[in-house]
mmCIF file of C-alpha atoms and ligand atoms in Angstrom:
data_model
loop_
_atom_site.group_PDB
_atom_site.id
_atom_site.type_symbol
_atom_site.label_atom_id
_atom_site.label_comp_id
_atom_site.label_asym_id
_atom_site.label_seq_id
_atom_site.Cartn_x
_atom_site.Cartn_y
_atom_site.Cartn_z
ATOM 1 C CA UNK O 300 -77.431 3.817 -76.550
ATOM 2 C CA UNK O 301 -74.333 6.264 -76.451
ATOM 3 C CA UNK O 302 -71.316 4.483 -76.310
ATOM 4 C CA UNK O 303 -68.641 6.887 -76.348
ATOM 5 C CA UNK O 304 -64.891 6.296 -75.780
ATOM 6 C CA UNK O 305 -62.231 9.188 -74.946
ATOM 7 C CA UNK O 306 -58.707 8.467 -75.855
ATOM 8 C CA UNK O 307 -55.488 10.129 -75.724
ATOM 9 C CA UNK O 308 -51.876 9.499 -73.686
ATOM 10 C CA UNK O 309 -51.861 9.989 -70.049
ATOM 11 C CA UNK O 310 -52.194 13.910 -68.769
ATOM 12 C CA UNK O 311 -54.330 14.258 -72.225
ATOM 13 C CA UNK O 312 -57.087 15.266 -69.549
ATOM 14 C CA UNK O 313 -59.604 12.412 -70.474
ATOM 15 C CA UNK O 314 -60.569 12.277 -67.243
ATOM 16 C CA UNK O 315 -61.563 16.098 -67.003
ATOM 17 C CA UNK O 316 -63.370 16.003 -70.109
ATOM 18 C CA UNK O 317 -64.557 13.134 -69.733
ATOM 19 C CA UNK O 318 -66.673 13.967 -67.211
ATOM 20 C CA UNK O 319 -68.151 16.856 -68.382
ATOM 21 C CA UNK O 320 -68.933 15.352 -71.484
ATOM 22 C CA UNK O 321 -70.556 12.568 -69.731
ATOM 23 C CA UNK O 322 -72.575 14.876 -67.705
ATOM 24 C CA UNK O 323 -74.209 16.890 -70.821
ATOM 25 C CA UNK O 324 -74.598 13.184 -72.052
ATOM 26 C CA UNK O 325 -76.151 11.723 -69.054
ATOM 27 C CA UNK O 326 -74.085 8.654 -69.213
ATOM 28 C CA UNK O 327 -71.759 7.385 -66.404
ATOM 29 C CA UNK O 328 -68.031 8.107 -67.094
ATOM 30 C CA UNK O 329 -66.319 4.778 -66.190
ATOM 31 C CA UNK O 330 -62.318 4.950 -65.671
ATOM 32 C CA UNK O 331 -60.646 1.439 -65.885
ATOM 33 C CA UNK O 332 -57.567 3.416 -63.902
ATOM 34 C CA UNK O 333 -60.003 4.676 -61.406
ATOM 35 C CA UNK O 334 -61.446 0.798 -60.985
ATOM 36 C CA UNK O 335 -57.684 -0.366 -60.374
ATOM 37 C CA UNK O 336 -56.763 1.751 -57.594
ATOM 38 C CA UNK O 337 -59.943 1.433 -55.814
ATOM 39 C CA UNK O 338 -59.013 -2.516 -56.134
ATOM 40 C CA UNK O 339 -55.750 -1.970 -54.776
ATOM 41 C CA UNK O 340 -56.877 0.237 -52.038
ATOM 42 C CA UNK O 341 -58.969 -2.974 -50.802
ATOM 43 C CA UNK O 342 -56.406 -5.338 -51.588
ATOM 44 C CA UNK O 343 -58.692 -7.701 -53.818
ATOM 45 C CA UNK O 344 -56.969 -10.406 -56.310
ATOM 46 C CA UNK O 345 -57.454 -7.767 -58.960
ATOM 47 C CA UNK O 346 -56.139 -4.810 -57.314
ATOM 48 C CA UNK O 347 -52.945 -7.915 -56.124
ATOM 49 C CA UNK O 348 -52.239 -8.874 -59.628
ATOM 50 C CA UNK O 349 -52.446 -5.149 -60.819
ATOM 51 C CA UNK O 350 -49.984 -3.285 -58.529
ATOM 52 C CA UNK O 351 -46.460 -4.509 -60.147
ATOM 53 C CA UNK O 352 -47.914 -3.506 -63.317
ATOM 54 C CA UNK O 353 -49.233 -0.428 -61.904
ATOM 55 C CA UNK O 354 -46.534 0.929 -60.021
ATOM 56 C CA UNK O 355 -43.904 0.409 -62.974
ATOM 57 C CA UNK O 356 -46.305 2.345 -65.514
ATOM 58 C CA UNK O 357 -46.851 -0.923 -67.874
ATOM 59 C CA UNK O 358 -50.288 -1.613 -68.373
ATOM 60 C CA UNK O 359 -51.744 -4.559 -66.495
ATOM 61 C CA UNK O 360 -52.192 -7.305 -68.792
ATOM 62 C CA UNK O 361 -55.290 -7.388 -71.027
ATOM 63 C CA UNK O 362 -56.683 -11.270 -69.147
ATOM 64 C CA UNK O 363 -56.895 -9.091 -66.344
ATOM 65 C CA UNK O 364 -58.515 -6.298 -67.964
ATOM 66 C CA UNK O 365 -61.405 -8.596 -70.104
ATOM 67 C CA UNK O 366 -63.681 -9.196 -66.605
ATOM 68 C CA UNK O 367 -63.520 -5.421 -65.787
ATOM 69 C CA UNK O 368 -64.754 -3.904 -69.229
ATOM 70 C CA UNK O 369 -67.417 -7.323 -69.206
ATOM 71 C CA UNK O 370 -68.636 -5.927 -65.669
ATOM 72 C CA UNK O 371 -68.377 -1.904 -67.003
ATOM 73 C CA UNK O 372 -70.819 -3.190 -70.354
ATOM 74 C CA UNK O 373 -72.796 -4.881 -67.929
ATOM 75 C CA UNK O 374 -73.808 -3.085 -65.603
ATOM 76 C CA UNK O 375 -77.034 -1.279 -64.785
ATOM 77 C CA UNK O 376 -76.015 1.776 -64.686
ATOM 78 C CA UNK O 377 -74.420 1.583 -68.136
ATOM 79 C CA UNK O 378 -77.858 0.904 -69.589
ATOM 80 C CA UNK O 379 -77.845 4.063 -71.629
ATOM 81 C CA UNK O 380 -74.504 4.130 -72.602
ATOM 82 C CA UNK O 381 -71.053 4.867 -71.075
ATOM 83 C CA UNK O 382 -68.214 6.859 -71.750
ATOM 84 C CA UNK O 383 -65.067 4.817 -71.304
ATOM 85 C CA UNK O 384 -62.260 6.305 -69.855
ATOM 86 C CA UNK O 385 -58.748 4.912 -70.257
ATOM 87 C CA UNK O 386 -59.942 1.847 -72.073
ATOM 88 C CA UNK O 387 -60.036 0.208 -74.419
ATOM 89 C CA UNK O 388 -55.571 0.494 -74.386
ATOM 90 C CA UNK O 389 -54.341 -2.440 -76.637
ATOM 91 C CA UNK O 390 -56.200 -3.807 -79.744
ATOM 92 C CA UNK O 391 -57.336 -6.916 -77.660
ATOM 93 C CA UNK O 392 -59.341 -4.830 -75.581
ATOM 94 C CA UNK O 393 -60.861 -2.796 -78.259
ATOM 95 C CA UNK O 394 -62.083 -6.112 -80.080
ATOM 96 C CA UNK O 395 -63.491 -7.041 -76.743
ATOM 97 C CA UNK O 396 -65.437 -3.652 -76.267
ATOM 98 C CA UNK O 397 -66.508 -4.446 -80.164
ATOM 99 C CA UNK O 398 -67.534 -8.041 -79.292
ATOM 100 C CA UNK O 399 -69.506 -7.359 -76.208
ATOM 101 C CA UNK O 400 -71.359 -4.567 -77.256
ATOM 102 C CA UNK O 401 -72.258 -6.634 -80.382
ATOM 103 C CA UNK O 402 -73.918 -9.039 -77.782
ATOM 104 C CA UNK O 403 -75.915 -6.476 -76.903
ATOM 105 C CA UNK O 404 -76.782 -4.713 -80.512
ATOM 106 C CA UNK O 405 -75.264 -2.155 -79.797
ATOM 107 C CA UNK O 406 -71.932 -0.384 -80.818
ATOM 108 C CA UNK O 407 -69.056 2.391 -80.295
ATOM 109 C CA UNK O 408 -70.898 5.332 -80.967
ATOM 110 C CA UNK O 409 -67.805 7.782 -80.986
ATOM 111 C CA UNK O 410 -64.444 8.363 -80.418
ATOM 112 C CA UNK O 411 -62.533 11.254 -78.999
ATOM 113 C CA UNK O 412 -59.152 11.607 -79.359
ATOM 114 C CA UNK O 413 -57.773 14.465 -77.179
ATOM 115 C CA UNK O 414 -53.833 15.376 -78.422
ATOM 116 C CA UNK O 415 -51.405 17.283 -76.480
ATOM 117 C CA UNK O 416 -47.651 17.836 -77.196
ATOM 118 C CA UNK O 417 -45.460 15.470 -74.718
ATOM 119 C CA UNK O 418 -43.939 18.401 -72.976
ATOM 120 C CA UNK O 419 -46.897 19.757 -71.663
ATOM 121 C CA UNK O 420 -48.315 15.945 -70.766
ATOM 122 C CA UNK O 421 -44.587 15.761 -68.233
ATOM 123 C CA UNK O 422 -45.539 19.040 -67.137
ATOM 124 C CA UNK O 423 -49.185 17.900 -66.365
ATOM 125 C CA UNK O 424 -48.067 14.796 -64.724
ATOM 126 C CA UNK O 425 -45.307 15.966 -62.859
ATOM 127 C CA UNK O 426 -47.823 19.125 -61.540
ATOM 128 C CA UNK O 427 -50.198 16.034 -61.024
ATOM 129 C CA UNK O 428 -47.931 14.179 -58.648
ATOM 130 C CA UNK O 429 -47.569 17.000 -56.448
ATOM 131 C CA UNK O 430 -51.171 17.450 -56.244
ATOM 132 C CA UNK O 431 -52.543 14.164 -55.646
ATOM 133 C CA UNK O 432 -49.386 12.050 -54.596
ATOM 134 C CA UNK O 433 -50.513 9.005 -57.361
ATOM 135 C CA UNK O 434 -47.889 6.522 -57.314
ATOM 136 C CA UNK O 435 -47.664 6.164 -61.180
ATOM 137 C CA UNK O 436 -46.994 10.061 -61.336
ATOM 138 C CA UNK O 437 -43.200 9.833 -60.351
ATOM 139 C CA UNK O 438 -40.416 11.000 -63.481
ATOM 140 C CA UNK O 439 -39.709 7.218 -64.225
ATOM 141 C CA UNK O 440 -43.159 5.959 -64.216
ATOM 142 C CA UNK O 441 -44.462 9.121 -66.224
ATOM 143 C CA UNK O 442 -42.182 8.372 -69.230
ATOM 144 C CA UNK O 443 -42.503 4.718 -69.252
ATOM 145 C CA UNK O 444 -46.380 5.521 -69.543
ATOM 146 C CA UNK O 445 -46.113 7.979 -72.369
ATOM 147 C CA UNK O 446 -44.184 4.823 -74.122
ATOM 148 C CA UNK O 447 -46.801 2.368 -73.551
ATOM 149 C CA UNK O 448 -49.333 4.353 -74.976
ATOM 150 C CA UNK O 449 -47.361 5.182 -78.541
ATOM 151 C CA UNK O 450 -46.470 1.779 -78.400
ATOM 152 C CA UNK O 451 -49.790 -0.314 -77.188
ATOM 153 C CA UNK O 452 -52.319 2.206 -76.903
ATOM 154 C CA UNK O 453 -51.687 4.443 -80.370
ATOM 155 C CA UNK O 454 -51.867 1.969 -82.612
HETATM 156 P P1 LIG I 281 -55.031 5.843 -65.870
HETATM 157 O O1 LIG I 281 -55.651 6.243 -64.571
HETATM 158 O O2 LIG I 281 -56.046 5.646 -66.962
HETATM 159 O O3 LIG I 281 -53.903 6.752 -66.288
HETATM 160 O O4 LIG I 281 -54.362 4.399 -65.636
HETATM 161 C C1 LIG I 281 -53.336 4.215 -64.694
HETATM 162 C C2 LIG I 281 -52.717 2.835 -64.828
HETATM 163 O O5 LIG I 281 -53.729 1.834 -64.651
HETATM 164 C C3 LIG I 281 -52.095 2.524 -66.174
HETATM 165 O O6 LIG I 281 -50.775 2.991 -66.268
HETATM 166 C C4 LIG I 281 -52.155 0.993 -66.180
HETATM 167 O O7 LIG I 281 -51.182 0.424 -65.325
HETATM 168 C C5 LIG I 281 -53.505 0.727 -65.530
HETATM 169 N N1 LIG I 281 -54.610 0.705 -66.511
HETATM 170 C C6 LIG I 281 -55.696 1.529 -66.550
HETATM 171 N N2 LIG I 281 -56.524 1.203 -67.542
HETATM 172 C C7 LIG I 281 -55.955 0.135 -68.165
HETATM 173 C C8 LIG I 281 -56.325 -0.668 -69.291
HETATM 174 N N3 LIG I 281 -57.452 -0.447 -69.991
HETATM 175 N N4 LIG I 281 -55.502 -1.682 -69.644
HETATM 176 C C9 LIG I 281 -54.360 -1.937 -68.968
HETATM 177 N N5 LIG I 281 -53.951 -1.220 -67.907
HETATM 178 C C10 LIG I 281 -54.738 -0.192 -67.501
#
């Protein structure tokens, strides 16, 4: 297996590397972020519980989070491996990713941490919003985000 996990604060471009390097890998790039707003979009009790959090830039509570990376693990298509993307973001969820892929002898292969000065991530996110209209890209949400992950995600 090739378990790989990409990590870095939010405009780090995990999800553009990412997929490249899941492509030369031939692993399926899963984004927990990407999972959420599809789950919003359809209005299920994930994507319901998730939107406060989402909207304000905090992360959405690990509980919620557990069932997501259990299904990601799980899943078929992650047979080979997967390159996570945007999780694990609090130690609770990286003792989870440790724990379940223990169940299935097998481990984090690697880790990628991408690191960009915080004045180009604003300028990335802000360039971002204009682009793709995300509701988490606005000025307030942008810097609360770049908090949570010094705070949460950094350690
Ligand atoms: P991203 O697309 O990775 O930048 O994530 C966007 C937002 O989704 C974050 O600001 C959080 O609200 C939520 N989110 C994504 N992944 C996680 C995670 N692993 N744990 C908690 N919240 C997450």
């Amino acid at each position: 297996m090739n378990n790989v996990i990409i990590l870095g604060a939010p405009g780090s471009g995990k999800g553009t590397q990412g997929k490249i390097l899941a492509g030369h890998l031939g692993i399926p790039q899963v984004s927990t972020g990407d999972l959420i707003r599809a789950a919003m979009k359809q209005g299920t009790p994930l994507g319901v519980k998730a939107k406060s959090f989402y909207d304000q830039g905090h992360l959405v509570p690990d509980e919620v989070i557990y069932g997501l990376i259990q299904e990601i693990l799980d899943a078929p298509a992650s047979r080979e491996g997967v390159l996570m993307d945007g999780f694990p973001r609090t130690s609770p969820q990286a003792e989870a990713v440790d724990r379940l892929l223990k169940a299935k002898q097998a481990k984090v292969d690697r880790v990628i941490l991408l690191e960009v000065d915080e004045t180009e991530l604003v300028k990335r996110l802000l360039a971002r919003a204009a682009k793709e209209g995300r509701a988490d890209d606005n000025a307030t949400s942008v810097t609360q985000r770049l908090k949570v992950f010094q705070q949460q995600t950094a350690p």
